[in-house]
Coordinates of N, CA and C in Angstrom, one line a residue:
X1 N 108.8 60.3 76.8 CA 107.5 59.6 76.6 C 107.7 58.1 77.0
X2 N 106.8 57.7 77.9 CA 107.1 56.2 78.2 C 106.5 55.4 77.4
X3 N 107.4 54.1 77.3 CA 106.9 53.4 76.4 C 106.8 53.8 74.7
X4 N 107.7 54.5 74.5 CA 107.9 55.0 72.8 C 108.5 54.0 72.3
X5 N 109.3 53.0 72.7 CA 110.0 52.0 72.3 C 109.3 51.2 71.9
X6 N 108.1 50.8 73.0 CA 106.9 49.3 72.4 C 106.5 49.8 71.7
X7 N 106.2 51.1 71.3 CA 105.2 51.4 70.6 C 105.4 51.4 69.3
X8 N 106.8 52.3 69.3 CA 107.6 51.7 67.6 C 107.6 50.2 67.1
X9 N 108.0 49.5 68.0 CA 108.4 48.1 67.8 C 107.1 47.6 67.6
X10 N 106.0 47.9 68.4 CA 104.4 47.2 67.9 C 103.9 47.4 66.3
X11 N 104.2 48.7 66.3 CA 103.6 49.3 64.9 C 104.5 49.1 63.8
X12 N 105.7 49.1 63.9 CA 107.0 48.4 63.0 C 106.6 47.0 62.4
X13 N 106.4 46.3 63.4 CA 106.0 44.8 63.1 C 105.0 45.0 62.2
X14 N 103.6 45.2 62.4 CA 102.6 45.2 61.5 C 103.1 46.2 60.1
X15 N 103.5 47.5 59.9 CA 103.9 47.8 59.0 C 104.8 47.0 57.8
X16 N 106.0 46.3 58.5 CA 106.7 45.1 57.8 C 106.5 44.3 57.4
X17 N 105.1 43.8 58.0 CA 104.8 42.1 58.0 C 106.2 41.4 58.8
X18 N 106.6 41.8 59.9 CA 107.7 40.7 60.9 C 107.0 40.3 61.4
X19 N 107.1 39.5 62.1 CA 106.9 38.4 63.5 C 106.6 39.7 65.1
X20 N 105.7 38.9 64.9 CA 105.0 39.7 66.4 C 106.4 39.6 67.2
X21 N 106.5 41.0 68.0 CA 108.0 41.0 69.0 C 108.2 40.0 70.5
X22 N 109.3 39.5 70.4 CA 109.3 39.0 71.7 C 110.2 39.5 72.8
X23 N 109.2 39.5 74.1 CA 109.6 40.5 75.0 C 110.9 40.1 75.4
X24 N 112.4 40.5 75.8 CA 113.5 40.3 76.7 C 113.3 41.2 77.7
X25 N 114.5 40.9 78.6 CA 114.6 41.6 79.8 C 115.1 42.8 79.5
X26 N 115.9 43.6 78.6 CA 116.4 44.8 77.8 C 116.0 45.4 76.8
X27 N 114.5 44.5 76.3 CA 114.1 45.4 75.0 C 112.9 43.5 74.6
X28 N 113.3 44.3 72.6 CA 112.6 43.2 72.0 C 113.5 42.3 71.1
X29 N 113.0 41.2 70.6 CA 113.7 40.6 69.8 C 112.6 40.3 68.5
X30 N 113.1 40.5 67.6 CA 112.1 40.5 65.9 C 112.7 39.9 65.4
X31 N 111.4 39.0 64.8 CA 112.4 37.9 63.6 C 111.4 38.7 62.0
X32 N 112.7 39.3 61.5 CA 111.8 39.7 60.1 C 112.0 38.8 59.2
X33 N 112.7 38.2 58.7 CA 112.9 36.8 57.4 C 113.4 37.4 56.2
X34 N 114.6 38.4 56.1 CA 114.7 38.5 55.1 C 116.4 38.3 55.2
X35 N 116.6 38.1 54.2 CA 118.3 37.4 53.9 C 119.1 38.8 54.8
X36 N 118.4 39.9 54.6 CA 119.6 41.1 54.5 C 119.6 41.7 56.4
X37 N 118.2 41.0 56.5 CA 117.4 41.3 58.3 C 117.3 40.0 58.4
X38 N 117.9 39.0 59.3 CA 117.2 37.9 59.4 C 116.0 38.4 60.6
X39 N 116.9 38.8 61.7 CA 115.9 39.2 63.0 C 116.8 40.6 63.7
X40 N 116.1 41.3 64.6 CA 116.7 42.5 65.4 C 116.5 42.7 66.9
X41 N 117.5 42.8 67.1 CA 117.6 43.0 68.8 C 117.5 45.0 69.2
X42 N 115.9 44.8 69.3 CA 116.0 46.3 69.9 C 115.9 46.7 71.7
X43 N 116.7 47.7 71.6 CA 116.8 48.1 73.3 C 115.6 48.8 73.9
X44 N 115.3 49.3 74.7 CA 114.1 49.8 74.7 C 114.2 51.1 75.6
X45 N 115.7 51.2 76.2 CA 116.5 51.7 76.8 C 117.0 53.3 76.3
X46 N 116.4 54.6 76.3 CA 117.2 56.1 75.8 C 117.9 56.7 76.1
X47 N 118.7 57.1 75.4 CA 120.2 58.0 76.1 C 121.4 57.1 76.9
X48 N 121.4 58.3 78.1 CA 122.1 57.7 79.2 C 121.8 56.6 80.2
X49 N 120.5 56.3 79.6 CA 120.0 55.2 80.2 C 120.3 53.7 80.2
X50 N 120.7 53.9 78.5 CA 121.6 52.6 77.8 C 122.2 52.2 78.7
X51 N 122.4 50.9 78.4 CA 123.2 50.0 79.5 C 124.7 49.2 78.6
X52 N 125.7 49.7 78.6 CA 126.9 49.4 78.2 C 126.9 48.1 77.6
X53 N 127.3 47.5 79.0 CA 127.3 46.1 79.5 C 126.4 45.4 78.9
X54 N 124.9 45.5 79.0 CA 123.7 44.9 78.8 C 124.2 45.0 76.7
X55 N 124.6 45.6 76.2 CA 124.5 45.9 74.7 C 125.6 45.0 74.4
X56 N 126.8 45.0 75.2 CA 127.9 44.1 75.0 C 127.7 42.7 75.4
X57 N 126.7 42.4 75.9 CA 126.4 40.8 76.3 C 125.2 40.3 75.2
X58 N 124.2 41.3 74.7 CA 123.9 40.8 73.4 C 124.5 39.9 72.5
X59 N 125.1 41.7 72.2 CA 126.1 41.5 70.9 C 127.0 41.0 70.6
X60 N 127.5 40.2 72.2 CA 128.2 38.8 72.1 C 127.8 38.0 71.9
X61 N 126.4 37.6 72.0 CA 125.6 36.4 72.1 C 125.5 36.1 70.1
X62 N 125.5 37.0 69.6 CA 125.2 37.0 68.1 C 126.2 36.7 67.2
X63 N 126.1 35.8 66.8 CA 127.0 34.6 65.7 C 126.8 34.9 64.0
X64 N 125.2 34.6 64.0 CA 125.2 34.4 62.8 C 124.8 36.2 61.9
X65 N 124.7 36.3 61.1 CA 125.1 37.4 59.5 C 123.4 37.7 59.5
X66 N 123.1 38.7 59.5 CA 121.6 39.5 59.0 C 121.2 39.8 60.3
X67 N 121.7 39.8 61.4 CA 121.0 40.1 62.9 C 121.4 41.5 63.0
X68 N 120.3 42.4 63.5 CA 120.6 43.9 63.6 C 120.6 44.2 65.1
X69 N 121.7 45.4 65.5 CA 121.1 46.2 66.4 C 120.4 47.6 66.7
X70 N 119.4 47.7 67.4 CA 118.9 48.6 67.2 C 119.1 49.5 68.6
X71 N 119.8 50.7 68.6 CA 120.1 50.9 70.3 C 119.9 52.4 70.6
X72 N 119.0 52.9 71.3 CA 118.9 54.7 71.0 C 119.9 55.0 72.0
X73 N 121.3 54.7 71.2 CA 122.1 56.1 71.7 C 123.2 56.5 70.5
X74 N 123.6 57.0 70.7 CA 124.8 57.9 69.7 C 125.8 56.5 68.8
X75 N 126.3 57.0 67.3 CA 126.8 55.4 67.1 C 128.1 55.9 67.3
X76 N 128.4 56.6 67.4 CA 130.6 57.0 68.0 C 130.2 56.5 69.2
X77 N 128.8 56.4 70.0 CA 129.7 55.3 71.1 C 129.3 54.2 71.4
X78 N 127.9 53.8 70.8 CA 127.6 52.1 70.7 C 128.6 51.6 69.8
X79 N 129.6 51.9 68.8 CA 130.3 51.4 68.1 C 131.6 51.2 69.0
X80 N 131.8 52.0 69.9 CA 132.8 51.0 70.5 C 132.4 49.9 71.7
X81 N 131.3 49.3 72.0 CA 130.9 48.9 72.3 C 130.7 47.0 71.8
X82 N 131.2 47.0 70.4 CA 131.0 46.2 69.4 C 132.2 45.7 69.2
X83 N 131.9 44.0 69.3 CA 132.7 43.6 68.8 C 133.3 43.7 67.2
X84 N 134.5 42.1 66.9 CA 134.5 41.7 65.8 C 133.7 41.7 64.7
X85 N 133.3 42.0 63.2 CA 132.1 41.8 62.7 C 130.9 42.9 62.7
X86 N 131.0 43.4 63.7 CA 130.2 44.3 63.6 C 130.2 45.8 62.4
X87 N 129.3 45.7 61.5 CA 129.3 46.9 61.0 C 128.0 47.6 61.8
X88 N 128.5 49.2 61.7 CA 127.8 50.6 62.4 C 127.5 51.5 61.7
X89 N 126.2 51.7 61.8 CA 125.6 53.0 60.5 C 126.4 54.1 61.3
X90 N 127.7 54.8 60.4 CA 127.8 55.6 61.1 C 127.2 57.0 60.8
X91 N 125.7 57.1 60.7 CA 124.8 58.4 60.7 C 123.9 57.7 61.6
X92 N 123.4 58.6 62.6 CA 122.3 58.0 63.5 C 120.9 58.4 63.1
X93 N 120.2 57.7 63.1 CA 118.4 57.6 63.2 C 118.1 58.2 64.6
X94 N 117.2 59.3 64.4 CA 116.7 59.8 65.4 C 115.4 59.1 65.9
X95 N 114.6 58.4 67.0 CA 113.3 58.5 67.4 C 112.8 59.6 67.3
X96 N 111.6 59.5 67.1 CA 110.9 60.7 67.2 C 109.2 60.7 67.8
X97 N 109.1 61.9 68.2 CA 107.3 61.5 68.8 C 106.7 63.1 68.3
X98 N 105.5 62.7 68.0 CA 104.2 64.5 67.9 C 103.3 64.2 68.4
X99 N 102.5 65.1 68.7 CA 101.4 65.0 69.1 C 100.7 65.3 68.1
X100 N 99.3 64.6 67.7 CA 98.5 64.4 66.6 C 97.4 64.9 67.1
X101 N 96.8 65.7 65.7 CA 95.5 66.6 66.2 C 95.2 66.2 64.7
X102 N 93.6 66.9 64.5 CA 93.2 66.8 62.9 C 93.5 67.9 62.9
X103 N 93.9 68.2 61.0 CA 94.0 69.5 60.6 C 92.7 70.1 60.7
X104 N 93.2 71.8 60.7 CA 91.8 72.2 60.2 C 91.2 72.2 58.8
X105 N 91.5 72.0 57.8 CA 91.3 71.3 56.9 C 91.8 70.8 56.2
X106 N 91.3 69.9 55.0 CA 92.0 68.9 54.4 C 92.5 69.5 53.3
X107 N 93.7 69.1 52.7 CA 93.7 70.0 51.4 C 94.5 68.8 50.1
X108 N 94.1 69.1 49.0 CA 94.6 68.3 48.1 C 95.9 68.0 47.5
X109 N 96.4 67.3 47.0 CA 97.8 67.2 46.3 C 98.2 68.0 45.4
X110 N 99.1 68.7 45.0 CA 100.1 69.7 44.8 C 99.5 69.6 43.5
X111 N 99.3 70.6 42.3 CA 99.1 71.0 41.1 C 100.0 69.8 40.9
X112 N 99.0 69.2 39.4 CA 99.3 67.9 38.5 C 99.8 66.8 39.4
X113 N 99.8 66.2 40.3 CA 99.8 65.2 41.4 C 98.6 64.5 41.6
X114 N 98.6 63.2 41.2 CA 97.7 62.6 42.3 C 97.6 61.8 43.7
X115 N 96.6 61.6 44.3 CA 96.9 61.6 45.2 C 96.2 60.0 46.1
X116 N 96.5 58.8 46.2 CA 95.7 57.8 46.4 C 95.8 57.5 48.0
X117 N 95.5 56.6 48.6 CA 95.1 56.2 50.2 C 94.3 55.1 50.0
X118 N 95.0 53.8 50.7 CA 93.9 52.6 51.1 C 95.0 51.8 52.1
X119 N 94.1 51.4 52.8 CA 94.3 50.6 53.8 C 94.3 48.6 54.0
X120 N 95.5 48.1 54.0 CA 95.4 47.0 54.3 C 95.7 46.2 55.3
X121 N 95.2 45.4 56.0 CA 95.9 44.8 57.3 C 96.3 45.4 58.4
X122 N 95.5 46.8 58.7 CA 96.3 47.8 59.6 C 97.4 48.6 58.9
X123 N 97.5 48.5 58.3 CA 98.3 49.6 57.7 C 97.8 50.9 56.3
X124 N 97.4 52.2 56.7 CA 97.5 53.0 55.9 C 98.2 53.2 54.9
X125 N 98.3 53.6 53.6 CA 99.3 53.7 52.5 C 98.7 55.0 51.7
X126 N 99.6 55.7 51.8 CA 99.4 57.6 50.6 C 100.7 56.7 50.0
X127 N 100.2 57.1 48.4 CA 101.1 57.4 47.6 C 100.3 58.4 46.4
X128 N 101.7 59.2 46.4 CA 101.4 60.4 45.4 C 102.1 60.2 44.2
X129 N 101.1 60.4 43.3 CA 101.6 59.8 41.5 C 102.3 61.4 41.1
X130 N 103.1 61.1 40.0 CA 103.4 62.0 39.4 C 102.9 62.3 38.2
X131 N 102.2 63.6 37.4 CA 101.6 63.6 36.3 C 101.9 62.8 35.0
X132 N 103.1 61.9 35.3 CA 103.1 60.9 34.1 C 102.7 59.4 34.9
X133 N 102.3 59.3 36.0 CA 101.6 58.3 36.9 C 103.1 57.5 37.4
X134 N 104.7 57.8 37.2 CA 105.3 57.4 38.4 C 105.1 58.1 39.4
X135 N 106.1 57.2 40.4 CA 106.2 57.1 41.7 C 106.7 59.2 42.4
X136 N 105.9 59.4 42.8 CA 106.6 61.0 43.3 C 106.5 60.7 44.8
X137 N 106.1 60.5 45.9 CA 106.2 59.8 47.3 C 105.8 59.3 47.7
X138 N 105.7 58.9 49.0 CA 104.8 57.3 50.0 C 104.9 58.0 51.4
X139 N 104.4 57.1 52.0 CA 104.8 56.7 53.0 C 103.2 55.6 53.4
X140 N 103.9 55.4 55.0 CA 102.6 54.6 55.8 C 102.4 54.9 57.1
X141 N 101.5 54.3 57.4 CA 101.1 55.2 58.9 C 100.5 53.6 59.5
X142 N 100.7 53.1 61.0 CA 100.2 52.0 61.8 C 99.7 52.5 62.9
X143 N 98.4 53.0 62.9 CA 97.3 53.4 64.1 C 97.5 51.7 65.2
X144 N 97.5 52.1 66.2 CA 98.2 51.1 67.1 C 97.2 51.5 68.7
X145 N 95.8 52.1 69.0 CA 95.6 52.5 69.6 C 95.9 53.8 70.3
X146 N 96.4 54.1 71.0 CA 96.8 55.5 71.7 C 98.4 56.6 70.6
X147 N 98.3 55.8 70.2 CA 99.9 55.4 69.1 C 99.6 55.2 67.9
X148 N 100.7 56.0 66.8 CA 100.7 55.4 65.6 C 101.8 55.3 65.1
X149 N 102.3 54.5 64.3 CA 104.2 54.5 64.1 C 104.1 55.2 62.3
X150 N 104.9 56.1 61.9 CA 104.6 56.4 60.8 C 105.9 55.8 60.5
X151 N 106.2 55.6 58.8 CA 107.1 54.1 58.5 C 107.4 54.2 56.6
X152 N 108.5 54.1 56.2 CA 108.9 54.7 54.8 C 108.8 55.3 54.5
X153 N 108.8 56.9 54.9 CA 108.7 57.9 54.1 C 109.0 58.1 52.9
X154 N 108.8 58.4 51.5 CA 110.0 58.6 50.8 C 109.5 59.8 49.5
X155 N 110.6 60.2 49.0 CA 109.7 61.4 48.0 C 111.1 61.3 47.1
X156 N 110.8 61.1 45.6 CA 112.1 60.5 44.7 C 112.7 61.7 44.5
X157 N 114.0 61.6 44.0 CA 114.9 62.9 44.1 C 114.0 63.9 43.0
X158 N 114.0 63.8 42.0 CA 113.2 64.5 40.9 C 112.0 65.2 41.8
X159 N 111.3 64.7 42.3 CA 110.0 65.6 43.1 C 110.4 66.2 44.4
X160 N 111.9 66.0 45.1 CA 112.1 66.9 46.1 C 111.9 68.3 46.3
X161 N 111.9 69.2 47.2 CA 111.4 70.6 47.6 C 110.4 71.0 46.2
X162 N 109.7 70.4 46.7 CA 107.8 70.5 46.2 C 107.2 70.2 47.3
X163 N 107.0 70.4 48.3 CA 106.1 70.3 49.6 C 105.5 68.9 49.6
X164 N 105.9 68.2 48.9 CA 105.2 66.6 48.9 C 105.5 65.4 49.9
X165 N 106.7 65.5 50.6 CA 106.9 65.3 51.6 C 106.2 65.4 52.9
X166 N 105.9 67.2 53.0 CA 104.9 67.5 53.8 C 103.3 67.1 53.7
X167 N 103.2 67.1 52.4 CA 101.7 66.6 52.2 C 102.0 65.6 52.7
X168 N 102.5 64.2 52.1 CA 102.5 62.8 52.7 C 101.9 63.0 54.1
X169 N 103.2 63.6 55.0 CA 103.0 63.7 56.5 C 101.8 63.9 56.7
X170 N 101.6 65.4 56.6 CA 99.7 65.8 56.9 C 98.8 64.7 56.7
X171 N 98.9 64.5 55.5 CA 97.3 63.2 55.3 C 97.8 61.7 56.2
X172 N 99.1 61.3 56.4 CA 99.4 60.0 57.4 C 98.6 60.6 58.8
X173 N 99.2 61.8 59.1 CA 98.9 62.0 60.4 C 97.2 62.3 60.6
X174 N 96.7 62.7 59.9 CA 94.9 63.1 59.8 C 94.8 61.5 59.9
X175 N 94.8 60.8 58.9 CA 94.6 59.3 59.1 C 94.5 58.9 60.0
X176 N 95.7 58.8 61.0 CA 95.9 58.3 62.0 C 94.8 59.2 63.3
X177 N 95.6 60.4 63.2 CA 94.4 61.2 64.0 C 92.5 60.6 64.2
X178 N 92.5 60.3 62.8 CA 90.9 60.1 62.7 C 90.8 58.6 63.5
X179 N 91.4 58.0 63.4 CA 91.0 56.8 64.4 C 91.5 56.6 65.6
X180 N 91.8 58.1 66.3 CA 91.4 58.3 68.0 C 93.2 58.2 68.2
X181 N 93.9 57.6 67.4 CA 95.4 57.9 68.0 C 95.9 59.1 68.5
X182 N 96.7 59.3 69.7 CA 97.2 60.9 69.8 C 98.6 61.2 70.1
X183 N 99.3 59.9 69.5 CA 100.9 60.7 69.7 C 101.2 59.8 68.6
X184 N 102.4 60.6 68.0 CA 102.8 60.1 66.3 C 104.4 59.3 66.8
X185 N 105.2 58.3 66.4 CA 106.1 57.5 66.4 C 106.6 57.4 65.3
X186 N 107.9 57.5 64.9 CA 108.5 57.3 63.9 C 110.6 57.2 64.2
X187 N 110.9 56.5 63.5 CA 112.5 56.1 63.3 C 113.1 56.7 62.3
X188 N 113.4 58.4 62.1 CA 113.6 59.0 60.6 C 115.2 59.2 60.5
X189 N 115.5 59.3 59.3 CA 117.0 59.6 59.0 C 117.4 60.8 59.5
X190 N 118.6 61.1 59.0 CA 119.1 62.5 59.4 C 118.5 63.5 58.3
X191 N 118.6 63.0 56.9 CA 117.8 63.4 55.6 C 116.2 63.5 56.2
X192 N 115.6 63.3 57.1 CA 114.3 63.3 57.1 C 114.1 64.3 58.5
X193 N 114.9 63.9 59.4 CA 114.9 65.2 60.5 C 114.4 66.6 60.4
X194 N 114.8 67.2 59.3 CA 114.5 68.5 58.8 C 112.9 68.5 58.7
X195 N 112.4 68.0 58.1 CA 111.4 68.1 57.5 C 110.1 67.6 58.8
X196 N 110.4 66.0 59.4 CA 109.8 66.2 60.5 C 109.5 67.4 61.4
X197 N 110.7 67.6 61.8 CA 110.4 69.2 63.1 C 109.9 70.1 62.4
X198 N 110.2 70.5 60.9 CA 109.5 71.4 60.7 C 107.7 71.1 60.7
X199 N 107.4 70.1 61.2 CA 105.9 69.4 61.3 C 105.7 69.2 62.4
X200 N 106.9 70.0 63.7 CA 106.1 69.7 65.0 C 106.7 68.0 65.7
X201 N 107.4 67.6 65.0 CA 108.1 66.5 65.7 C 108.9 66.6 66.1
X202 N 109.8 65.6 67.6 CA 110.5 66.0 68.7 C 111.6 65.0 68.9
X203 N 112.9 65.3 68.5 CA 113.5 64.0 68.8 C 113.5 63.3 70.3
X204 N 113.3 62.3 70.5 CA 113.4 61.5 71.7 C 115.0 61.2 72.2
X205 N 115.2 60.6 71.5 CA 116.5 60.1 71.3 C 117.6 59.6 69.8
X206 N 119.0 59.5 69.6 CA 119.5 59.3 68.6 C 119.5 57.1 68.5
X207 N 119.4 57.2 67.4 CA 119.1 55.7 67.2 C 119.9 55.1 66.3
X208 N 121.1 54.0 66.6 CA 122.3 53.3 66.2 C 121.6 52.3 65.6
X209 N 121.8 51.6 64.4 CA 121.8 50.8 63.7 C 123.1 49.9 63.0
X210 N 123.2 48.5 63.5 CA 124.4 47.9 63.9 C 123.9 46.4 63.3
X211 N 124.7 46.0 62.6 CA 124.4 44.8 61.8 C 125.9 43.6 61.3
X212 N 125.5 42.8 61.7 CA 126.6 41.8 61.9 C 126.6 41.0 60.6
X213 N 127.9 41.2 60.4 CA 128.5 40.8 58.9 C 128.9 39.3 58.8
X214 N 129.4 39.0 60.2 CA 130.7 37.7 60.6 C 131.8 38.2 60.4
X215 N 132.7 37.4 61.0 CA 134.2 37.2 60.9 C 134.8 36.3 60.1
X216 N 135.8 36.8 59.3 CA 136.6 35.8 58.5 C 137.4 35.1 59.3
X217 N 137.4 33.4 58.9 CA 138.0 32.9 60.0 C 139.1 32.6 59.3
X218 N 138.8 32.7 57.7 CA 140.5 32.5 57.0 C 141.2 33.6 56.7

């Protein structure tokens, strides 16, 4: 799919509240502001397409502690690619894309569940309560025009294999569906892979996450 990269990165931003992306010649650069992210260097680049070199002249360039990389290829070998400093998630995040349709019908949250949805600033939010009113799952969804980036999934251990997960999914993606978007975007774990494809999602490519610690200079 062309252009699955901007498209994450567009709808990423607004879901986070980061700093609108700035274009480079190999991808984007994000400033999100938080101690743990200061900002992230993503590639825009899939597979074998990645450019070695181009990742190693970054990630030279990067000094200071909370700067991420984000790079869709495999991390056994963007990690050797890394300097000093660098720590490497070593489980990859897959890209992922669907095609979005409305269901044929809507259906409600899972016996003793509720089920809420509202929208702020461009961003959709389901969260499903649990019959004592905690937290049982979330997620969000960023309609982006032709695109929508779906973004936190999450379903607490206690409420796992209860189809709640899947619910989330369905009602993000109707969401999004309803306001003319037609292809779904998402950055899921390996924990979340499963569950995606079984919803018709496609991995694109595998996605390294690389974040710079510093060097001890004593």
């Amino acid at each position: 799919m062309d252009g699955v990269v901007r498209a994450w990165v567009t709808g990423w931003v607004v879901s986070r509240g980061a700093a609108a992306p700035e274009r480079e010649p190999w991808g984007f650069t994000v400033d999100v502001g938080q101690v743990a992210q200061v900002s992230r260097h993503v590639f825009d680049a899939l597979g074998d397409a990645v450019d070695e070199a181009v990742v190693r002249k970054v990630a030279g360039g990067v000094t200071g502690a909370g700067v991420w990389l984000k790079v869709f290829h495999d991390p056994a070998v963007v990690g050797g690619w890394l300097g000093e400093g660098w720590w490497v998630d070593p489980e990859p995040g897959f890209l992922m894309t669907v095609p979005l349709t409305a269901p044929a019908e809507r259906t409600g949250a899972p016996h003793g569940y509720r089920l809420r949805t509202w929208s702020v600033g461009g961003v959709t939010r389901v969260l499903v309560a649990a019959p004592d009113g905690s937290l049982a799952a979330r997620g969000q969804v960023v309609p982006t025009g032709a695109t929508a980036v779906f973004d936190q999934i999450e379903t607490v251990a206690a409420h796992q294999r209860r189809g709640l997960g899947s619910f989330v999914m369905r009602t993000l993606q109707a969401a999004a569906s309803a306001t003319g978007a037609e292809t779904g975007v998402l950055a899921g774990t390996p924990a979340g892979r499963a569950l995606y494809e079984s919803l018709g999602w496609h991995v694109q490519a595998p996605l390294t996450s690389a974040k710079f610690v510093g060097t001890d200079a004593g």
